[in-house]
Amino acid sequence: RERNYLNVDGIEENLARQIYSGIEDTIGTQPLNYFNTEFHNKHFSVQYMSWVEYGGTYARVLMDDGFHFLKAGATLKVLQGLGAAYLFVDDLDYKFTHHDTLSLFNTDVDYGHSTNFEYDDKNFKYKYISNIAFGGDLGVVYEYRPEREKYKYDMNGEANLDMKWKDKYKLKVGLSVLDIGAIKYKKGQYSNNFHADIDNWFIHDLNFSGSYDDTTATGQDTTIETGVPPVQSWNDTLRKRFAFEEGNPYFSMNLPTTINLSVDYNIWKTFYANITYSYAFQWSKNKNKVHDISTVSLSPRWDYKWFGVFMPLSYNSYRNFNIGLDLKLGPIIFGTNRLTP
């Protein structure tokens, strides 16, 4: 499968408001005190990665002694990176004296990308850009089966055959660790680190689009295409303002590692309830990572052989609550984990 992740993390409230509303000192008639006020944002980061993975899984039963059943499995994955980029700002201290005048105080900035980000709109190649890497998943499932004999049958002279089409457990507990590993990329030529400490930087004319506006003698604005890729425009602008530091020519992006703990309980006959907690490692101080969202969910369900109804209720680390609905028709399951707007 091919996977894509984009994470934006660590935007605290003041910075979020300024990005959303613009750098103004009021919204309507409401004073915001944005100007001449120093703000601090601990860790601000943006990460992107795209990759293809090929997996093979081996699993087996480890214990089956009547009441207790245990099985485990592992997946080995071959990873091919298609591209990655990151921006990491540590201890962002800043102040606006006007909407186009910015001061930065003792702020460290790291940004990097794989070599295929050095493109313009006429020369873009989406290809494997990293060496082959390896990753994996691990999982184990325990089932408590107090009425195992109910699921035995005799047929064609054979006795004590298992009803493999039926769930036999009263309680099932699963634990898994998914997406273990990382992909190593060579840095593109516009990847750099720098320390920012600057007063009253006039940012009105900053343009990272690869073009700029030129005012003619008649006063009309004319856009002149420079042919410079956006990532190069960004790099060139910062190079003129800050002293760049030498860094490692390679970087590794962590996979979105997640630990899942699931408990499934058979309430009565074909009625079940499941609670699952997924803990997604955030790696808040690691600039080279992508990640999932930590979520806890409760899912009551009616699950028959060829038909089932599931209603997952979930709450995640972004404080979003969702209600879903899934239907099982034979071997097909379809639905959504978000019915609410």
mmCIF file of C-alpha atoms in Angstrom:
data_model
loop_
_atom_site.group_PDB
_atom_site.id
_atom_site.type_symbol
_atom_site.label_atom_id
_atom_site.label_comp_id
_atom_site.label_asym_id
_atom_site.label_seq_id
_atom_site.Cartn_x
_atom_site.Cartn_y
_atom_site.Cartn_z
ATOM 1 C CA ARG A 1 0.000 0.000 0.000
ATOM 2 C CA GLU A 2 0.947 3.647 -0.471
ATOM 3 C CA ARG A 3 0.637 5.966 2.536
ATOM 4 C CA ASN A 4 0.765 9.743 3.039
ATOM 5 C CA TYR A 5 0.992 11.700 6.296
ATOM 6 C CA LEU A 6 1.018 15.431 6.999
ATOM 7 C CA ASN A 7 1.256 16.644 10.614
ATOM 8 C CA VAL A 8 1.193 20.196 11.962
ATOM 9 C CA ASP A 9 1.958 20.229 15.700
ATOM 10 C CA GLY A 10 2.603 22.534 18.602
ATOM 11 C CA ILE A 11 0.675 25.620 17.463
ATOM 12 C CA GLU A 12 -0.319 27.349 20.690
ATOM 13 C CA GLU A 13 -3.398 29.544 20.950
ATOM 14 C CA ASN A 14 -1.875 32.947 20.236
ATOM 15 C CA LEU A 15 -0.011 31.751 17.155
ATOM 16 C CA ALA A 16 -3.096 29.895 15.926
ATOM 17 C CA ARG A 17 -5.214 33.046 16.229
ATOM 18 C CA GLN A 18 -2.623 35.092 14.360
ATOM 19 C CA ILE A 19 -2.417 32.551 11.532
ATOM 20 C CA TYR A 20 -6.204 32.345 11.275
ATOM 21 C CA SER A 21 -7.114 36.016 11.720
ATOM 22 C CA GLY A 22 -4.033 37.729 10.345
ATOM 23 C CA ILE A 23 -1.552 39.875 12.204
ATOM 24 C CA GLU A 24 -3.864 42.631 13.323
ATOM 25 C CA ASP A 25 -4.349 44.176 16.756
ATOM 26 C CA THR A 26 -8.140 43.812 16.720
ATOM 27 C CA ILE A 27 -10.886 41.629 15.285
ATOM 28 C CA GLY A 28 -13.739 44.040 14.651
ATOM 29 C CA THR A 29 -13.871 46.083 17.837
ATOM 30 C CA GLN A 30 -12.218 43.465 20.073
ATOM 31 C CA PRO A 31 -8.657 44.391 21.147
ATOM 32 C CA LEU A 32 -6.168 41.523 20.973
ATOM 33 C CA ASN A 33 -2.903 43.147 22.110
ATOM 34 C CA TYR A 34 -0.928 41.421 19.344
ATOM 35 C CA PHE A 35 1.364 44.356 18.669
ATOM 36 C CA ASN A 36 4.397 45.086 20.869
ATOM 37 C CA THR A 37 3.725 41.927 22.893
ATOM 38 C CA GLU A 38 6.284 39.123 23.034
ATOM 39 C CA PHE A 39 4.828 35.635 22.525
ATOM 40 C CA HIS A 40 6.382 32.219 23.106
ATOM 41 C CA ASN A 41 5.619 28.946 21.304
ATOM 42 C CA LYS A 42 7.569 25.970 22.697
ATOM 43 C CA HIS A 43 7.766 23.539 19.765
ATOM 44 C CA PHE A 44 6.191 24.263 16.388
ATOM 45 C CA SER A 45 6.596 21.728 13.602
ATOM 46 C CA VAL A 46 5.334 20.588 10.209
ATOM 47 C CA GLN A 47 6.173 17.118 8.859
ATOM 48 C CA TYR A 48 5.254 15.301 5.675
ATOM 49 C CA MET A 49 6.104 11.831 4.385
ATOM 50 C CA SER A 50 4.900 9.618 1.568
ATOM 51 C CA TRP A 51 6.001 6.008 1.153
ATOM 52 C CA VAL A 52 5.123 2.583 -0.221
ATOM 53 C CA GLU A 53 5.263 -0.561 1.894
ATOM 54 C CA TYR A 54 5.116 -4.270 1.120
ATOM 55 C CA GLY A 55 4.312 -6.618 3.987
ATOM 56 C CA GLY A 56 4.323 -10.298 4.813
ATOM 57 C CA THR A 57 2.692 -11.649 7.982
ATOM 58 C CA TYR A 58 3.301 -14.809 10.013
ATOM 59 C CA ALA A 59 1.027 -15.767 12.908
ATOM 60 C CA ARG A 60 0.400 -18.868 14.982
ATOM 61 C CA VAL A 61 -1.432 -20.233 18.003
ATOM 62 C CA LEU A 62 0.810 -20.322 21.075
ATOM 63 C CA MET A 63 -1.610 -21.856 23.591
ATOM 64 C CA ASP A 64 -4.971 -23.640 23.378
ATOM 65 C CA ASP A 65 -5.734 -25.553 26.574
ATOM 66 C CA GLY A 66 -9.499 -25.207 26.816
ATOM 67 C CA PHE A 67 -10.246 -22.091 28.872
ATOM 68 C CA HIS A 68 -7.242 -20.150 27.644
ATOM 69 C CA PHE A 69 -6.260 -19.341 24.081
ATOM 70 C CA LEU A 70 -3.270 -17.277 22.956
ATOM 71 C CA LYS A 71 -2.049 -16.352 19.489
ATOM 72 C CA ALA A 72 0.582 -13.929 18.172
ATOM 73 C CA GLY A 73 1.732 -12.549 14.862
ATOM 74 C CA ALA A 74 4.315 -10.303 13.250
ATOM 75 C CA THR A 75 4.478 -8.404 9.967
ATOM 76 C CA LEU A 76 7.759 -7.552 8.263
ATOM 77 C CA LYS A 77 7.481 -4.593 5.915
ATOM 78 C CA VAL A 78 9.774 -3.404 3.140
ATOM 79 C CA LEU A 79 9.625 0.402 2.892
ATOM 80 C CA GLN A 80 10.336 2.656 -0.099
ATOM 81 C CA GLY A 81 10.265 6.401 0.506
ATOM 82 C CA LEU A 82 8.551 8.639 -2.053
ATOM 83 C CA GLY A 83 9.351 11.948 -0.356
ATOM 84 C CA ALA A 84 9.595 13.723 2.981
ATOM 85 C CA ALA A 85 9.943 17.220 4.395
ATOM 86 C CA TYR A 86 9.992 18.882 7.817
ATOM 87 C CA LEU A 87 10.081 22.284 9.512
ATOM 88 C CA PHE A 88 10.914 22.404 13.224
ATOM 89 C CA VAL A 89 10.985 25.626 15.238
ATOM 90 C CA ASP A 90 12.267 25.282 18.793
ATOM 91 C CA ASP A 91 11.509 27.961 21.429
ATOM 92 C CA LEU A 92 9.811 30.396 19.080
ATOM 93 C CA ASP A 93 9.950 33.844 20.727
ATOM 94 C CA TYR A 94 8.507 36.587 18.552
ATOM 95 C CA LYS A 95 6.924 40.027 18.574
ATOM 96 C CA PHE A 96 5.060 42.080 15.980
ATOM 97 C CA THR A 97 5.386 45.854 16.235
ATOM 98 C CA HIS A 98 3.161 46.136 13.160
ATOM 99 C CA HIS A 99 1.401 43.619 10.923
ATOM 100 C CA ASP A 100 4.428 43.615 8.591
ATOM 101 C CA THR A 101 7.265 44.080 11.117
ATOM 102 C CA LEU A 102 8.524 41.030 13.006
ATOM 103 C CA SER A 103 11.171 40.448 15.676
ATOM 104 C CA LEU A 104 12.548 36.980 16.515
ATOM 105 C CA PHE A 105 14.496 36.247 19.713
ATOM 106 C CA ASN A 106 16.896 33.297 20.193
ATOM 107 C CA THR A 107 14.841 30.925 18.039
ATOM 108 C CA ASP A 108 16.273 27.782 16.439
ATOM 109 C CA VAL A 109 14.876 26.723 13.063
ATOM 110 C CA ASP A 110 15.554 23.434 11.239
ATOM 111 C CA TYR A 111 14.057 22.578 7.877
ATOM 112 C CA GLY A 112 14.808 19.819 5.441
ATOM 113 C CA HIS A 113 13.397 17.779 2.609
ATOM 114 C CA SER A 114 14.232 14.907 0.310
ATOM 115 C CA THR A 115 15.956 15.644 -2.991
ATOM 116 C CA ASN A 116 12.788 15.404 -5.086
ATOM 117 C CA PHE A 117 11.386 18.589 -3.517
ATOM 118 C CA GLU A 118 13.739 20.662 -5.666
ATOM 119 C CA TYR A 119 11.241 21.210 -8.445
ATOM 120 C CA ASP A 120 9.125 23.768 -10.206
ATOM 121 C CA ASP A 121 5.738 23.271 -11.847
ATOM 122 C CA LYS A 122 7.418 22.227 -15.105
ATOM 123 C CA ASN A 123 9.760 19.643 -13.605
ATOM 124 C CA PHE A 124 8.236 17.399 -10.971
ATOM 125 C CA LYS A 125 9.093 13.728 -10.488
ATOM 126 C CA TYR A 126 7.237 11.489 -8.074
ATOM 127 C CA LYS A 127 9.559 8.529 -7.591
ATOM 128 C CA TYR A 128 11.287 6.312 -5.036
ATOM 129 C CA ILE A 129 13.842 8.599 -3.447
ATOM 130 C CA SER A 130 15.228 6.616 -0.497
ATOM 131 C CA ASN A 131 17.108 3.386 -0.035
ATOM 132 C CA ILE A 132 15.031 0.364 0.965
ATOM 133 C CA ALA A 133 14.239 0.293 4.690
ATOM 134 C CA PHE A 134 12.468 -2.193 6.938
ATOM 135 C CA GLY A 135 9.647 -1.847 9.429
ATOM 136 C CA GLY A 136 7.219 -4.061 11.250
ATOM 137 C CA ASP A 137 4.101 -4.704 13.304
ATOM 138 C CA LEU A 138 3.709 -6.991 16.343
ATOM 139 C CA GLY A 139 0.530 -8.291 17.935
ATOM 140 C CA VAL A 140 -0.781 -10.766 20.495
ATOM 141 C CA VAL A 141 -4.359 -11.825 21.340
ATOM 142 C CA TYR A 142 -5.621 -13.646 24.447
ATOM 143 C CA GLU A 143 -9.105 -15.184 24.722
ATOM 144 C CA TYR A 144 -10.864 -16.514 27.807
ATOM 145 C CA ARG A 145 -13.185 -19.364 26.762
ATOM 146 C CA PRO A 146 -15.130 -20.680 29.792
ATOM 147 C CA GLU A 147 -17.711 -22.600 27.710
ATOM 148 C CA ARG A 148 -15.462 -24.147 25.120
ATOM 149 C CA GLU A 149 -17.426 -27.431 24.937
ATOM 150 C CA LYS A 150 -20.464 -25.611 23.526
ATOM 151 C CA TYR A 151 -18.467 -25.022 20.344
ATOM 152 C CA LYS A 152 -17.601 -28.667 19.622
ATOM 153 C CA TYR A 153 -19.406 -30.982 17.201
ATOM 154 C CA ASP A 154 -19.138 -34.466 15.709
ATOM 155 C CA MET A 155 -19.363 -35.192 11.983
ATOM 156 C CA ASN A 156 -18.417 -37.986 9.576
ATOM 157 C CA GLY A 157 -17.030 -40.144 12.337
ATOM 158 C CA GLU A 158 -14.866 -37.374 13.752
ATOM 159 C CA ALA A 159 -15.444 -36.042 17.277
ATOM 160 C CA ASN A 160 -14.727 -32.762 19.074
ATOM 161 C CA LEU A 161 -14.390 -30.679 15.931
ATOM 162 C CA ASP A 162 -14.175 -26.910 16.453
ATOM 163 C CA MET A 163 -16.905 -24.579 15.194
ATOM 164 C CA LYS A 164 -14.373 -22.322 13.528
ATOM 165 C CA TRP A 165 -17.060 -19.965 12.254
ATOM 166 C CA LYS A 166 -18.102 -18.960 15.791
ATOM 167 C CA ASP A 167 -16.447 -16.684 18.332
ATOM 168 C CA LYS A 168 -15.826 -18.787 21.446
ATOM 169 C CA TYR A 169 -14.625 -16.216 23.937
ATOM 170 C CA LYS A 170 -16.265 -14.454 26.820
ATOM 171 C CA LEU A 171 -13.377 -11.996 27.014
ATOM 172 C CA LYS A 172 -10.733 -11.130 24.430
ATOM 173 C CA VAL A 173 -7.716 -8.870 24.973
ATOM 174 C CA GLY A 174 -5.440 -7.717 22.155
ATOM 175 C CA LEU A 175 -2.163 -5.784 22.269
ATOM 176 C CA SER A 176 -0.270 -4.575 19.225
ATOM 177 C CA VAL A 177 2.541 -2.239 18.243
ATOM 178 C CA LEU A 178 2.199 -0.925 14.697
ATOM 179 C CA ASP A 179 4.565 0.905 12.338
ATOM 180 C CA ILE A 180 7.919 0.249 13.969
ATOM 181 C CA GLY A 181 10.760 1.691 11.930
ATOM 182 C CA ALA A 182 12.030 4.703 9.986
ATOM 183 C CA ILE A 183 13.016 5.715 6.456
ATOM 184 C CA LYS A 184 16.313 7.468 5.718
ATOM 185 C CA TYR A 185 16.479 10.233 3.100
ATOM 186 C CA LYS A 186 19.273 12.279 1.612
ATOM 187 C CA LYS A 187 18.691 15.980 2.230
ATOM 188 C CA GLY A 188 17.937 18.227 -0.700
ATOM 189 C CA GLN A 189 20.215 21.176 -1.346
ATOM 190 C CA TYR A 190 17.750 23.659 0.174
ATOM 191 C CA SER A 191 17.744 22.017 3.626
ATOM 192 C CA ASN A 192 19.267 24.172 6.348
ATOM 193 C CA ASN A 193 19.426 25.095 10.045
ATOM 194 C CA PHE A 194 19.794 28.567 11.483
ATOM 195 C CA HIS A 195 19.496 30.597 14.673
ATOM 196 C CA ALA A 196 17.174 33.607 14.468
ATOM 197 C CA ASP A 197 17.739 36.704 16.589
ATOM 198 C CA ILE A 198 16.562 39.764 14.678
ATOM 199 C CA ASP A 199 14.758 43.029 15.456
ATOM 200 C CA ASN A 200 12.135 44.751 13.302
ATOM 201 C CA TRP A 201 12.337 42.557 10.205
ATOM 202 C CA PHE A 202 10.156 44.087 7.472
ATOM 203 C CA ILE A 203 8.323 41.106 5.997
ATOM 204 C CA HIS A 204 5.728 42.807 3.794
ATOM 205 C CA ASP A 205 7.522 41.965 0.524
ATOM 206 C CA LEU A 206 8.390 38.344 1.352
ATOM 207 C CA ASN A 207 7.305 36.031 -1.465
ATOM 208 C CA PHE A 208 7.979 32.293 -1.561
ATOM 209 C CA SER A 209 5.925 31.509 -4.663
ATOM 210 C CA GLY A 210 8.755 31.689 -7.200
ATOM 211 C CA SER A 211 7.457 35.005 -8.582
ATOM 212 C CA TYR A 212 7.343 38.609 -7.451
ATOM 213 C CA ASP A 213 5.246 41.734 -7.978
ATOM 214 C CA ASP A 214 6.750 44.684 -9.814
ATOM 215 C CA THR A 215 5.142 48.125 -9.768
ATOM 216 C CA THR A 216 5.347 49.801 -13.179
ATOM 217 C CA ALA A 217 5.457 53.500 -13.917
ATOM 218 C CA THR A 218 1.671 53.526 -14.348
ATOM 219 C CA GLY A 219 1.189 52.183 -10.844
ATOM 220 C CA GLN A 220 -0.224 48.813 -11.944
ATOM 221 C CA ASP A 221 0.977 45.593 -10.296
ATOM 222 C CA THR A 222 2.561 43.091 -12.653
ATOM 223 C CA THR A 223 3.553 39.560 -11.698
ATOM 224 C CA ILE A 224 6.887 38.487 -13.143
ATOM 225 C CA GLU A 225 7.648 34.764 -13.177
ATOM 226 C CA THR A 226 11.202 34.133 -12.069
ATOM 227 C CA GLY A 227 11.224 30.368 -12.722
ATOM 228 C CA VAL A 228 12.553 29.766 -9.220
ATOM 229 C CA PRO A 229 10.990 26.806 -7.347
ATOM 230 C CA PRO A 230 9.088 27.831 -4.182
ATOM 231 C CA VAL A 231 11.420 25.866 -1.898
ATOM 232 C CA GLN A 232 14.402 27.710 -3.420
ATOM 233 C CA SER A 233 12.657 31.074 -2.966
ATOM 234 C CA TRP A 234 12.164 30.237 0.728
ATOM 235 C CA ASN A 235 15.797 29.168 1.091
ATOM 236 C CA ASP A 236 17.244 32.166 -0.765
ATOM 237 C CA THR A 237 15.219 34.616 1.323
ATOM 238 C CA LEU A 238 16.367 33.099 4.612
ATOM 239 C CA ARG A 239 19.986 32.805 3.461
ATOM 240 C CA LYS A 240 20.118 36.574 2.893
ATOM 241 C CA ARG A 241 18.896 37.220 6.419
ATOM 242 C CA PHE A 242 20.456 34.481 8.608
ATOM 243 C CA ALA A 243 23.719 32.573 8.947
ATOM 244 C CA PHE A 244 23.144 28.914 8.080
ATOM 245 C CA GLU A 245 24.726 26.078 10.040
ATOM 246 C CA GLU A 246 26.212 22.862 8.689
ATOM 247 C CA GLY A 247 24.093 19.800 9.423
ATOM 248 C CA ASN A 248 23.883 16.091 8.715
ATOM 249 C CA PRO A 249 23.442 15.447 4.959
ATOM 250 C CA TYR A 250 20.839 12.757 5.762
ATOM 251 C CA PHE A 251 17.706 12.605 7.886
ATOM 252 C CA SER A 252 15.433 9.770 9.011
ATOM 253 C CA MET A 253 11.656 10.040 9.358
ATOM 254 C CA ASN A 254 10.035 7.823 11.979
ATOM 255 C CA LEU A 255 6.960 5.857 10.997
ATOM 256 C CA PRO A 256 3.699 6.704 12.841
ATOM 257 C CA THR A 257 4.280 4.197 15.654
ATOM 258 C CA THR A 258 1.124 3.326 17.599
ATOM 259 C CA ILE A 259 0.343 1.024 20.558
ATOM 260 C CA ASN A 260 -3.170 -0.444 20.553
ATOM 261 C CA LEU A 261 -4.874 -2.106 23.517
ATOM 262 C CA SER A 262 -8.267 -3.671 22.858
ATOM 263 C CA VAL A 263 -10.729 -5.402 25.203
ATOM 264 C CA ASP A 264 -13.739 -7.211 23.733
ATOM 265 C CA TYR A 265 -16.512 -8.615 25.950
ATOM 266 C CA ASN A 266 -19.312 -10.966 24.959
ATOM 267 C CA ILE A 267 -22.331 -9.537 26.823
ATOM 268 C CA TRP A 268 -24.915 -12.108 25.730
ATOM 269 C CA LYS A 269 -25.101 -14.411 22.732
ATOM 270 C CA THR A 270 -24.275 -12.251 19.673
ATOM 271 C CA PHE A 271 -24.088 -8.920 21.568
ATOM 272 C CA TYR A 272 -20.602 -7.539 22.280
ATOM 273 C CA ALA A 273 -18.878 -4.423 23.555
ATOM 274 C CA ASN A 274 -15.360 -3.355 22.671
ATOM 275 C CA ILE A 275 -13.133 -0.684 24.149
ATOM 276 C CA THR A 276 -9.894 0.228 22.377
ATOM 277 C CA TYR A 277 -7.175 2.679 23.297
ATOM 278 C CA SER A 278 -4.680 3.699 20.613
ATOM 279 C CA TYR A 279 -1.653 5.600 21.870
ATOM 280 C CA ALA A 280 0.168 7.401 19.067
ATOM 281 C CA PHE A 281 3.742 8.414 19.849
ATOM 282 C CA GLN A 282 4.034 12.161 19.273
ATOM 283 C CA TRP A 283 7.836 12.530 19.551
ATOM 284 C CA SER A 284 7.257 16.237 20.330
ATOM 285 C CA LYS A 285 10.978 17.063 20.449
ATOM 286 C CA ASN A 286 11.824 15.022 17.358
ATOM 287 C CA LYS A 287 11.750 17.102 14.184
ATOM 288 C CA ASN A 288 11.780 14.069 11.887
ATOM 289 C CA LYS A 289 8.573 12.135 12.439
ATOM 290 C CA VAL A 290 5.022 11.618 11.348
ATOM 291 C CA HIS A 291 2.368 10.363 13.735
ATOM 292 C CA ASP A 292 -1.224 9.250 14.206
ATOM 293 C CA ILE A 293 -3.771 10.611 16.701
ATOM 294 C CA SER A 294 -4.291 9.004 20.114
ATOM 295 C CA THR A 295 -7.880 7.773 20.374
ATOM 296 C CA VAL A 296 -10.115 5.915 22.809
ATOM 297 C CA SER A 297 -13.264 4.259 21.462
ATOM 298 C CA LEU A 298 -16.229 2.285 22.791
ATOM 299 C CA SER A 299 -18.040 0.097 20.251
ATOM 300 C CA PRO A 300 -21.234 -1.801 21.110
ATOM 301 C CA ARG A 301 -22.223 -4.270 18.369
ATOM 302 C CA TRP A 302 -24.505 -7.040 17.310
ATOM 303 C CA ASP A 303 -22.436 -9.529 15.338
ATOM 304 C CA TYR A 304 -24.118 -12.482 13.650
ATOM 305 C CA LYS A 305 -22.579 -14.877 11.117
ATOM 306 C CA TRP A 306 -23.617 -12.996 7.968
ATOM 307 C CA PHE A 307 -24.895 -9.715 9.372
ATOM 308 C CA GLY A 308 -23.748 -7.219 11.971
ATOM 309 C CA VAL A 309 -24.238 -3.663 13.193
ATOM 310 C CA PHE A 310 -21.479 -1.680 14.933
ATOM 311 C CA MET A 311 -21.655 1.783 16.512
ATOM 312 C CA PRO A 312 -18.180 3.120 17.467
ATOM 313 C CA LEU A 313 -18.060 6.108 19.843
ATOM 314 C CA SER A 314 -14.615 7.711 19.860
ATOM 315 C CA TYR A 315 -12.735 10.573 21.498
ATOM 316 C CA ASN A 316 -9.268 11.657 20.396
ATOM 317 C CA SER A 317 -6.388 13.778 21.656
ATOM 318 C CA TYR A 318 -7.661 16.754 19.614
ATOM 319 C CA ARG A 319 -10.779 16.707 21.840
ATOM 320 C CA ASN A 320 -13.033 15.559 19.019
ATOM 321 C CA PHE A 321 -15.949 13.247 19.786
ATOM 322 C CA ASN A 322 -17.334 11.144 16.937
ATOM 323 C CA ILE A 323 -20.172 8.674 16.477
ATOM 324 C CA GLY A 324 -19.901 6.105 13.701
ATOM 325 C CA LEU A 325 -21.964 3.346 12.133
ATOM 326 C CA ASP A 326 -20.787 0.184 10.348
ATOM 327 C CA LEU A 327 -22.742 -2.634 8.719
ATOM 328 C CA LYS A 328 -21.552 -6.155 7.937
ATOM 329 C CA LEU A 329 -23.161 -7.946 5.007
ATOM 330 C CA GLY A 330 -21.553 -11.333 4.483
ATOM 331 C CA PRO A 331 -17.821 -10.797 3.882
ATOM 332 C CA ILE A 332 -18.222 -7.034 3.307
ATOM 333 C CA ILE A 333 -18.068 -4.350 6.008
ATOM 334 C CA PHE A 334 -18.832 -0.740 5.132
ATOM 335 C CA GLY A 335 -19.660 2.417 7.060
ATOM 336 C CA THR A 336 -18.126 5.471 8.655
ATOM 337 C CA ASN A 337 -16.517 6.368 11.978
ATOM 338 C CA ARG A 338 -17.988 9.867 11.814
ATOM 339 C CA LEU A 339 -21.729 10.460 11.422
ATOM 340 C CA THR A 340 -21.601 13.857 13.143
ATOM 341 C CA PRO A 341 -20.572 17.050 11.212
#
